[in-house]
Short mmCIF file of C-alpha atoms in Angstrom, two decimals:
data_model
loop_
_atom_site.label_atom_id
_atom_site.label_comp_id
_atom_site.label_asym_id
_atom_site.label_seq_id
_atom_site.Cartn_x
_atom_site.Cartn_y
_atom_site.Cartn_z
CA MET A 1 183.90 226.52 147.39
CA LYS A 2 185.37 226.70 144.24
CA THR A 3 181.68 224.69 142.96
CA VAL A 4 179.70 227.71 143.95
CA ARG A 5 182.38 229.87 142.75
CA THR A 6 182.60 228.03 139.42
CA LEU A 7 178.73 228.63 139.56
CA LEU A 8 178.42 232.66 140.31
CA LEU A 9 180.87 233.52 137.65
CA ALA A 10 178.42 231.40 135.12
CA CYS A 11 174.91 233.25 136.60
CA LEU A 12 176.61 235.65 136.40
CA ALA A 13 177.96 235.26 132.55
CA LEU A 14 174.24 233.86 131.82
CA SER A 15 172.57 237.62 133.14
CA ALA A 16 174.85 239.21 130.81
CA LEU A 17 172.76 238.56 127.59
CA PRO A 18 169.85 238.96 126.77
CA ALA A 19 166.63 237.43 128.76
CA SER A 20 164.80 235.67 125.90
CA ALA A 21 165.98 235.63 123.24
CA ALA A 22 163.87 233.51 120.76
CA ASP A 23 166.62 231.70 118.70
CA GLU A 24 168.16 230.68 121.80
CA VAL A 25 168.83 227.90 123.67
CA ILE A 26 169.90 227.98 127.60
CA VAL A 27 171.29 224.24 128.84
CA TYR A 28 172.40 223.80 131.99
CA SER A 29 174.96 220.24 131.87
CA ALA A 30 176.48 217.99 134.13
CA ARG A 31 178.62 217.32 130.63
CA THR A 32 181.94 219.27 131.20
CA GLU A 33 182.54 221.99 128.78
CA GLU A 34 185.20 220.20 126.51
CA LEU A 35 182.38 217.74 126.01
CA ILE A 36 179.91 219.81 125.06
CA LYS A 37 180.71 222.98 123.77
CA PRO A 38 182.27 222.26 120.45
CA LEU A 39 178.39 220.48 119.66
CA PHE A 40 177.15 223.63 120.86
CA ASP A 41 179.30 226.09 117.97
CA ALA A 42 178.25 222.71 114.97
CA TYR A 43 174.32 223.11 116.52
CA THR A 44 175.17 227.47 116.23
CA GLY A 45 176.77 227.00 113.11
CA LYS A 46 174.31 224.73 111.82
CA THR A 47 171.31 226.98 112.65
CA GLY A 48 172.61 230.28 113.89
CA VAL A 49 170.69 229.44 117.27
CA GLU A 50 172.81 231.05 120.29
CA ILE A 51 173.38 228.34 122.86
CA ARG A 52 174.04 229.75 126.47
CA TYR A 53 175.10 227.27 129.00
CA ILE A 54 176.30 225.90 132.82
CA THR A 55 178.39 223.25 133.64
CA ASP A 56 179.28 221.41 137.14
CA LYS A 57 177.95 218.51 138.87
CA GLU A 58 174.85 217.13 138.13
CA GLY A 59 173.92 216.97 141.46
CA PRO A 60 174.24 221.32 141.93
CA LEU A 61 173.10 221.19 138.62
CA LEU A 62 169.26 219.49 140.27
CA ALA A 63 169.60 221.80 143.34
CA ARG A 64 169.14 224.76 141.70
CA LEU A 65 166.91 223.72 139.32
CA GLN A 66 164.51 222.77 141.90
CA ALA A 67 165.30 226.09 143.48
CA GLU A 68 164.75 228.24 140.74
CA GLY A 69 161.30 226.94 139.91
CA GLU A 70 159.48 228.58 137.34
CA ASN A 71 162.15 231.61 137.25
CA THR A 72 164.12 229.16 136.35
CA PRO A 73 167.03 230.12 133.08
CA ALA A 74 167.20 226.91 132.26
CA ASP A 75 165.27 224.62 129.24
CA MET A 76 167.34 221.70 129.02
CA LEU A 77 169.60 219.60 131.73
CA ILE A 78 172.13 217.85 130.64
CA THR A 79 173.37 214.89 133.29
CA VAL A 80 174.92 211.24 133.47
CA ASP A 81 173.82 208.50 134.80
CA ALA A 82 170.20 207.07 134.79
CA GLY A 83 169.88 207.39 137.83
CA ASN A 84 170.39 210.91 137.92
CA LEU A 85 167.92 211.57 135.13
CA TRP A 86 165.48 209.93 137.12
CA GLN A 87 165.63 211.37 139.92
CA ALA A 88 165.34 214.43 137.83
CA ALA A 89 162.04 213.51 136.12
CA GLU A 90 160.48 212.34 140.02
CA ARG A 91 161.50 215.25 141.24
CA GLY A 92 159.67 217.21 138.43
CA VAL A 93 162.67 219.85 136.78
CA LEU A 94 161.67 218.28 133.67
CA ALA A 95 158.47 218.15 131.25
CA PRO A 96 157.13 214.77 128.81
CA TYR A 97 158.29 216.16 125.00
CA ALA A 98 157.11 213.69 122.82
CA SER A 99 158.58 213.23 119.70
CA GLY A 100 158.55 210.18 116.61
CA THR A 101 161.68 211.87 115.61
CA LEU A 102 163.73 211.06 118.65
CA GLU A 103 161.76 207.43 119.04
CA THR A 104 163.33 206.58 115.63
CA HIS A 105 167.29 207.07 116.91
CA VAL A 106 166.23 206.58 120.27
CA PRO A 107 165.52 202.97 120.89
CA ALA A 108 163.10 202.65 123.94
CA HIS A 109 164.97 200.73 126.14
CA LEU A 110 167.78 204.23 126.45
CA ARG A 111 164.83 206.26 126.75
CA ASP A 112 162.20 207.73 129.92
CA PRO A 113 159.02 205.81 129.40
CA GLU A 114 157.15 208.78 129.85
CA ASN A 115 159.77 210.76 127.30
CA ARG A 116 160.73 213.06 130.53
CA TRP A 117 165.02 212.80 129.09
CA TYR A 118 166.09 210.53 126.10
CA GLY A 119 169.73 208.84 125.96
CA LEU A 120 172.50 210.82 123.59
CA SER A 121 175.28 207.96 124.27
CA VAL A 122 176.41 205.00 125.68
CA ARG A 123 178.75 203.81 128.19
CA ALA A 124 179.24 199.98 129.42
CA ARG A 125 180.19 199.11 132.81
CA THR A 126 182.04 196.31 132.20
CA LEU A 127 185.44 194.06 133.59
CA VAL A 128 188.45 195.28 132.82
CA TYR A 129 191.60 192.53 133.73
CA SER A 130 195.01 192.68 133.72
CA THR A 131 196.66 190.45 130.44
CA GLU A 132 199.04 189.45 132.65
CA ARG A 133 197.74 187.95 135.35
CA VAL A 134 194.16 186.67 134.14
CA ASP A 135 192.93 184.25 131.87
CA PRO A 136 190.13 185.84 129.97
CA ALA A 137 188.15 182.24 130.49
CA SER A 138 187.95 182.94 133.14
CA LEU A 139 186.27 185.40 133.88
CA SER A 140 182.53 185.50 132.65
CA THR A 141 179.64 187.45 134.91
CA TYR A 142 179.45 190.15 137.11
CA GLU A 143 178.34 187.34 139.82
CA ALA A 144 181.19 185.24 138.99
CA LEU A 145 183.15 187.91 140.55
CA ALA A 146 181.81 186.74 143.78
CA ASP A 147 183.04 183.44 144.58
CA PRO A 148 186.50 182.49 146.03
CA ALA A 149 188.29 182.74 143.97
CA TRP A 150 188.87 185.78 143.06
CA LYS A 151 189.63 186.49 147.46
CA GLY A 152 192.50 189.34 147.13
CA ARG A 153 191.88 189.72 143.62
CA LEU A 154 189.03 192.76 142.93
CA CYS A 155 189.09 195.63 142.51
CA LEU A 156 186.48 198.76 143.01
CA ARG A 157 184.86 202.15 142.90
CA THR A 158 183.64 203.15 146.05
CA SER A 159 179.89 202.61 146.21
CA LYS A 160 178.95 206.49 146.70
CA LYS A 161 179.82 206.71 142.81
CA VAL A 162 175.71 206.60 140.31
CA TYR A 163 177.69 204.39 138.40
CA ASN A 164 177.63 201.23 140.45
CA GLN A 165 174.66 202.13 142.81
CA SER A 166 173.01 202.25 139.36
CA LEU A 167 174.95 198.27 137.89
CA VAL A 168 173.15 197.05 141.50
CA ALA A 169 169.76 198.83 140.86
CA MET A 170 169.89 196.33 137.81
CA MET A 171 171.51 194.18 139.18
CA ILE A 172 167.99 194.01 142.18
CA ALA A 173 165.96 194.05 138.61
CA ARG A 174 167.23 190.99 137.19
CA LEU A 175 168.33 188.73 140.66
CA GLY A 176 165.99 189.95 143.17
CA GLU A 177 167.38 191.28 146.04
CA GLU A 178 168.96 188.86 148.06
CA ARG A 179 170.82 187.13 145.37
CA THR A 180 172.51 190.50 144.21
CA GLU A 181 173.40 191.37 148.58
CA ALA A 182 174.79 187.58 148.49
CA VAL A 183 176.57 188.62 145.72
CA VAL A 184 177.66 192.06 146.75
CA ARG A 185 178.86 190.65 149.53
CA GLY A 186 180.80 188.32 147.62
CA TRP A 187 182.91 191.27 145.91
CA VAL A 188 183.40 192.58 149.47
CA ALA A 189 184.99 189.18 150.81
CA ASN A 190 186.84 189.36 147.44
CA LEU A 191 188.75 192.80 147.56
CA ALA A 192 192.83 193.39 147.31
CA THR A 193 192.54 196.97 148.63
CA ALA A 194 189.23 199.39 149.71
CA PRO A 195 187.32 200.69 146.91
CA PHE A 196 188.82 203.91 145.01
CA SER A 197 187.39 207.70 144.33
CA ASN A 198 187.88 206.47 140.49
CA ASP A 199 187.35 204.05 137.85
CA THR A 200 191.44 205.02 136.77
CA GLN A 201 192.66 204.48 139.78
CA VAL A 202 190.51 200.56 140.55
CA MET A 203 192.71 200.97 136.17
CA GLU A 204 196.20 202.11 137.63
CA ALA A 205 195.77 199.29 140.98
CA ILE A 206 195.17 196.62 138.66
CA ALA A 207 198.40 197.75 136.32
CA ALA A 208 200.39 198.07 138.83
CA GLY A 209 199.33 194.60 140.69
CA GLN A 210 197.70 195.07 143.24
CA CYS A 211 194.45 193.39 142.09
CA ASP A 212 193.67 191.39 138.98
CA VAL A 213 190.36 192.83 138.23
CA GLY A 214 187.71 195.49 138.43
CA ILE A 215 184.05 196.91 136.92
CA VAL A 216 185.01 200.40 134.90
CA ASN A 217 183.21 202.33 132.46
CA THR A 218 184.32 201.45 129.61
CA TYR A 219 185.21 205.72 128.31
CA TYR A 220 187.03 205.34 131.16
CA PHE A 221 189.52 202.02 129.29
CA GLY A 222 189.92 204.61 126.58
CA ARG A 223 191.49 207.24 127.84
CA LEU A 224 193.92 205.63 130.38
CA GLN A 225 194.60 203.35 126.98
CA LYS A 226 194.64 206.77 125.25
CA LYS A 227 197.83 207.83 126.52
CA GLU A 228 199.18 204.59 128.60
CA PRO A 229 199.14 202.35 124.36
CA GLY A 230 201.44 199.95 125.97
CA ILE A 231 198.97 199.58 129.28
CA GLN A 232 198.76 195.44 129.84
CA LEU A 233 194.52 195.72 130.53
CA ALA A 234 192.07 194.70 128.45
CA LEU A 235 188.45 194.84 128.43
CA PHE A 236 186.02 191.45 129.77
CA TRP A 237 182.19 191.71 127.63
CA PRO A 238 180.20 189.92 131.67
CA ASN A 239 176.81 187.92 131.59
CA GLN A 240 176.78 186.90 127.52
CA ALA A 241 175.02 184.21 127.68
CA GLU A 242 172.77 185.64 130.21
CA SER A 243 171.49 189.12 131.13
CA GLY A 244 174.47 190.46 128.64
CA VAL A 245 176.45 193.94 129.64
CA HIS A 246 175.24 197.07 132.06
CA VAL A 247 175.30 199.73 130.38
CA ASN A 248 174.06 203.17 131.42
CA VAL A 249 173.50 206.62 129.28
CA SER A 250 174.28 209.97 129.84
CA GLY A 251 171.01 212.10 128.26
CA ALA A 252 169.16 215.37 128.57
CA GLY A 253 165.57 217.38 129.02
CA ILE A 254 163.50 219.65 127.50
CA THR A 255 163.23 221.67 131.88
CA ARG A 256 159.72 221.48 133.14
CA HIS A 257 159.55 225.67 132.02
CA ALA A 258 161.65 226.95 129.88
CA LYS A 259 160.77 229.40 128.38
CA HIS A 260 162.91 227.63 124.77
CA ARG A 261 161.06 224.95 124.82
CA GLU A 262 160.61 224.86 120.94
CA ALA A 263 164.17 225.32 120.88
CA ALA A 264 165.47 223.45 122.98
CA GLY A 265 163.34 220.30 121.31
CA LYS A 266 164.65 220.27 118.26
CA LEU A 267 168.25 221.69 120.01
CA LEU A 268 167.80 217.34 121.61
CA GLU A 269 166.74 215.92 118.76
CA TRP A 270 169.83 217.52 116.53
CA LEU A 271 171.57 215.93 119.47
CA ALA A 272 170.70 212.31 119.01
CA SER A 273 170.92 212.81 115.12
CA ALA A 274 173.14 210.99 112.73
CA GLU A 275 174.81 213.92 112.55
CA ALA A 276 175.24 214.99 115.71
CA GLN A 277 176.07 211.75 116.83
CA GLY A 278 179.94 211.01 115.71
CA LEU A 279 180.41 213.84 117.01
CA PHE A 280 178.87 213.48 121.04
CA THR A 281 179.92 210.24 121.54
CA SER A 282 184.04 210.50 119.73
CA LEU A 283 184.07 213.74 122.53
CA ASN A 284 184.20 210.68 125.82
CA MET A 285 184.97 207.32 123.74
CA GLU A 286 180.80 206.28 124.66
CA TYR A 287 178.45 204.52 122.19
CA PRO A 288 176.26 206.48 120.17
CA VAL A 289 172.44 205.83 121.20
CA ASN A 290 171.08 206.46 117.49
CA PRO A 291 171.99 202.70 115.94
CA GLU A 292 172.81 203.87 113.08
CA VAL A 293 175.47 205.62 113.56
CA ALA A 294 178.48 203.63 114.30
CA PRO A 295 180.71 204.53 117.52
CA ASP A 296 184.84 205.57 117.09
CA PRO A 297 187.24 203.60 115.58
CA ALA A 298 188.90 203.11 118.53
CA VAL A 299 185.79 202.05 120.76
CA ALA A 300 184.58 199.76 117.70
CA ALA A 301 188.26 198.17 118.13
CA TRP A 302 187.07 197.04 121.88
CA GLY A 303 185.32 193.98 119.81
CA GLY A 304 181.04 194.00 119.81
CA PHE A 305 179.20 193.13 122.84
CA ARG A 306 175.45 191.97 123.99
CA ALA A 307 174.07 194.74 126.21
CA ASP A 308 171.43 194.10 129.02
CA PRO A 309 168.14 195.69 127.29
CA ALA A 310 166.48 196.01 130.16
CA ASN A 311 165.12 199.89 130.42
CA VAL A 312 167.71 201.65 132.50
CA ALA A 313 164.65 203.72 134.26
CA GLU A 314 164.96 201.04 136.36
CA ALA A 315 168.46 201.93 137.90
CA GLY A 316 166.05 205.32 139.07
CA ARG A 317 163.86 203.15 140.63
CA LEU A 318 165.61 200.86 142.40
CA GLN A 319 169.27 203.47 143.55
CA ALA A 320 167.59 204.05 146.83
CA GLN A 321 167.09 200.05 147.43
CA ALA A 322 170.72 199.23 145.75
CA VAL A 323 172.07 202.07 147.73
CA MET A 324 170.72 201.36 151.54
CA LEU A 325 172.06 196.84 150.32
CA MET A 326 175.75 198.10 149.63
CA ASP A 327 175.23 200.21 153.53
CA ARG A 328 174.54 196.57 154.24
CA ALA A 329 177.14 194.63 152.93
CA GLY A 330 179.15 196.28 153.67
CA TYR A 331 180.59 197.97 150.39
CA ARG A 332 181.00 201.45 151.05
#
């Protein structure tokens, strides 16, 4: 009910403004207001282009875009996880936007091969462990967490979150379905407790001694570390001798029925530029997609790693397969 009420209020706010000014862009965003407003304010200050936006969860925003069809006021969709971006593109709400600027700023494996969406920030889904009870030399790969040595020592977030679905989807692409299922079954067998609803709870359980190791997105670790600087946890970069760390993106695409397509395209190019990337990524302690931009110092302090170079679009293509696999393996 709260989501519906919030969306209705946002729609009223949008409808109260002029319908089609040329110097504006209308954005539907699954990134929360505190993560996008500073950027939009900066762009408006630089260009005079007004940006109106609503924020909501990715599912309701996609459903709204589909229901509105050609009547949608939205010019751009910003959302998290390549799986969600892939879904939006496959459901026809995003249109290709070819741009040499975006091709320069966004590496090929972090954008849609058909130019329907582009990654704007990178989050690594990696291992977090107790520095009091785990020797990092005992850690190696995602797959190794299925070994009996970790029985009763592993904590995971629920399989219902797209972040884990994307991780498993990319494992299917890399290892094949049979081997991936064996790994996921091993994870389930090693769980210390039922899966948690979010990454922060996973880390709090490790810190409390309920388990010793888990899998989280890096920015959740950054938020907790900022809140509790002395927490006895650390990140570990797995699969460095194999595939590399699983990475995912938050990103954006131009809607199929955008009324301000050119203005939205310029905004998208700016968000990927060196000028905007530092602010875009530091607000949520993520990594920039633009290779010319260094990460925030707090993020850089976690150390470097080799990332999986596979195209993140695979996370969407294999997402349904991943969900069915996790269900078969008993991962709830």
